[in-house]
Coordinates of C-alpha atoms in Angstrom, one line a residue:
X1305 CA -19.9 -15.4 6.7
X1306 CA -16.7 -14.3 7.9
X1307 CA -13.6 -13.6 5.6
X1308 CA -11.3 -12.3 7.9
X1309 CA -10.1 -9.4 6.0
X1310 CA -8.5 -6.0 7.2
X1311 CA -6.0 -3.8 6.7
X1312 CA -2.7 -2.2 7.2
X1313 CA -0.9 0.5 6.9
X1314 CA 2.7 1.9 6.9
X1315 CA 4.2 5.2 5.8
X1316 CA 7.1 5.5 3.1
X1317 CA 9.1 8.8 1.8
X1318 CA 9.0 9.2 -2.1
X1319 CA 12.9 9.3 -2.5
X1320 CA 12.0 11.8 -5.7
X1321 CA 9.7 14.3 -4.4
X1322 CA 10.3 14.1 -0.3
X1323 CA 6.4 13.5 0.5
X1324 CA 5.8 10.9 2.8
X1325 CA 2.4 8.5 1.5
X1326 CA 0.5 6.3 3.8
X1327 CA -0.3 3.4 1.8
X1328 CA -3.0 1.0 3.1
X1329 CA -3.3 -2.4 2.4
X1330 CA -5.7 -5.3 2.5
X1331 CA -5.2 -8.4 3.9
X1332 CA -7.1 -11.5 4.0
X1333 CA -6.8 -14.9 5.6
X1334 CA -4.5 -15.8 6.9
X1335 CA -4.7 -19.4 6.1
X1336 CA -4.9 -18.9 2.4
X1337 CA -1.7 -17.6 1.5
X1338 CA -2.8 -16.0 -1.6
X1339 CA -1.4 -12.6 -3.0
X1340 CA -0.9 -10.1 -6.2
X1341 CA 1.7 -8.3 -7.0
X1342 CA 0.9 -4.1 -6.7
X1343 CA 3.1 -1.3 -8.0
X1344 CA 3.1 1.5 -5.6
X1345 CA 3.3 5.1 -6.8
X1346 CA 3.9 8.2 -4.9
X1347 CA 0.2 10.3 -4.1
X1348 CA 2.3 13.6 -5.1
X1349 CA 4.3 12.7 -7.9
X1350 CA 3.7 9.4 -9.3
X1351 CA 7.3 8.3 -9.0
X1352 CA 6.8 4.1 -8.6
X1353 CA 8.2 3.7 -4.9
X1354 CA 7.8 -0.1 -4.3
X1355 CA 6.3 -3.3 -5.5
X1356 CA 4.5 -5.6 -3.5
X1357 CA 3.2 -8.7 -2.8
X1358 CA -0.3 -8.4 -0.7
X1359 CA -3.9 -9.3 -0.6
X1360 CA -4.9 -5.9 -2.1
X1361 CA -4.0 -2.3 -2.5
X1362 CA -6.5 -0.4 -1.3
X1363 CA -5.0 3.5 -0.7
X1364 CA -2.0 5.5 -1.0
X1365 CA -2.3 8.7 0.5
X1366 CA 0.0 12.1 1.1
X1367 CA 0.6 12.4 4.9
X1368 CA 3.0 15.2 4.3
X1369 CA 5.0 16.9 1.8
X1370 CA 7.4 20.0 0.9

């Protein structure tokens, strides 16, 4: 059984600390429509950077920082 689920990914610069995260998300059909709401927080600091709407969180990582 397939669920169609995969991922994406964009990078975003903590406005606090300068480190720039990667954060991964999940998706899932695309005919289902269905979401949560995810906080995002910085991999360096903590700082909250966004909230989103998405399938799933599944990573944030530090790509770079100071």
């Amino acid at each position: 059984m397939s669920y169609n689920l995969g991922e994406e990914s964009y990078r975003e610069k903590c406005e606090k600390c300068g480190t720039v995260n990667r954060i991964t998300l999940q998706t899932g059909p695309e005919h289902g429509g269905w979401s949560e709401k995810f906080t995002v927080h910085c991999a360096e600091c903590g700082e909250v950077m966004d909230r989103i709407s998405a399938f799933g969180l599944k990573s944030v990582e530090k790509v770079k920082g100071k």
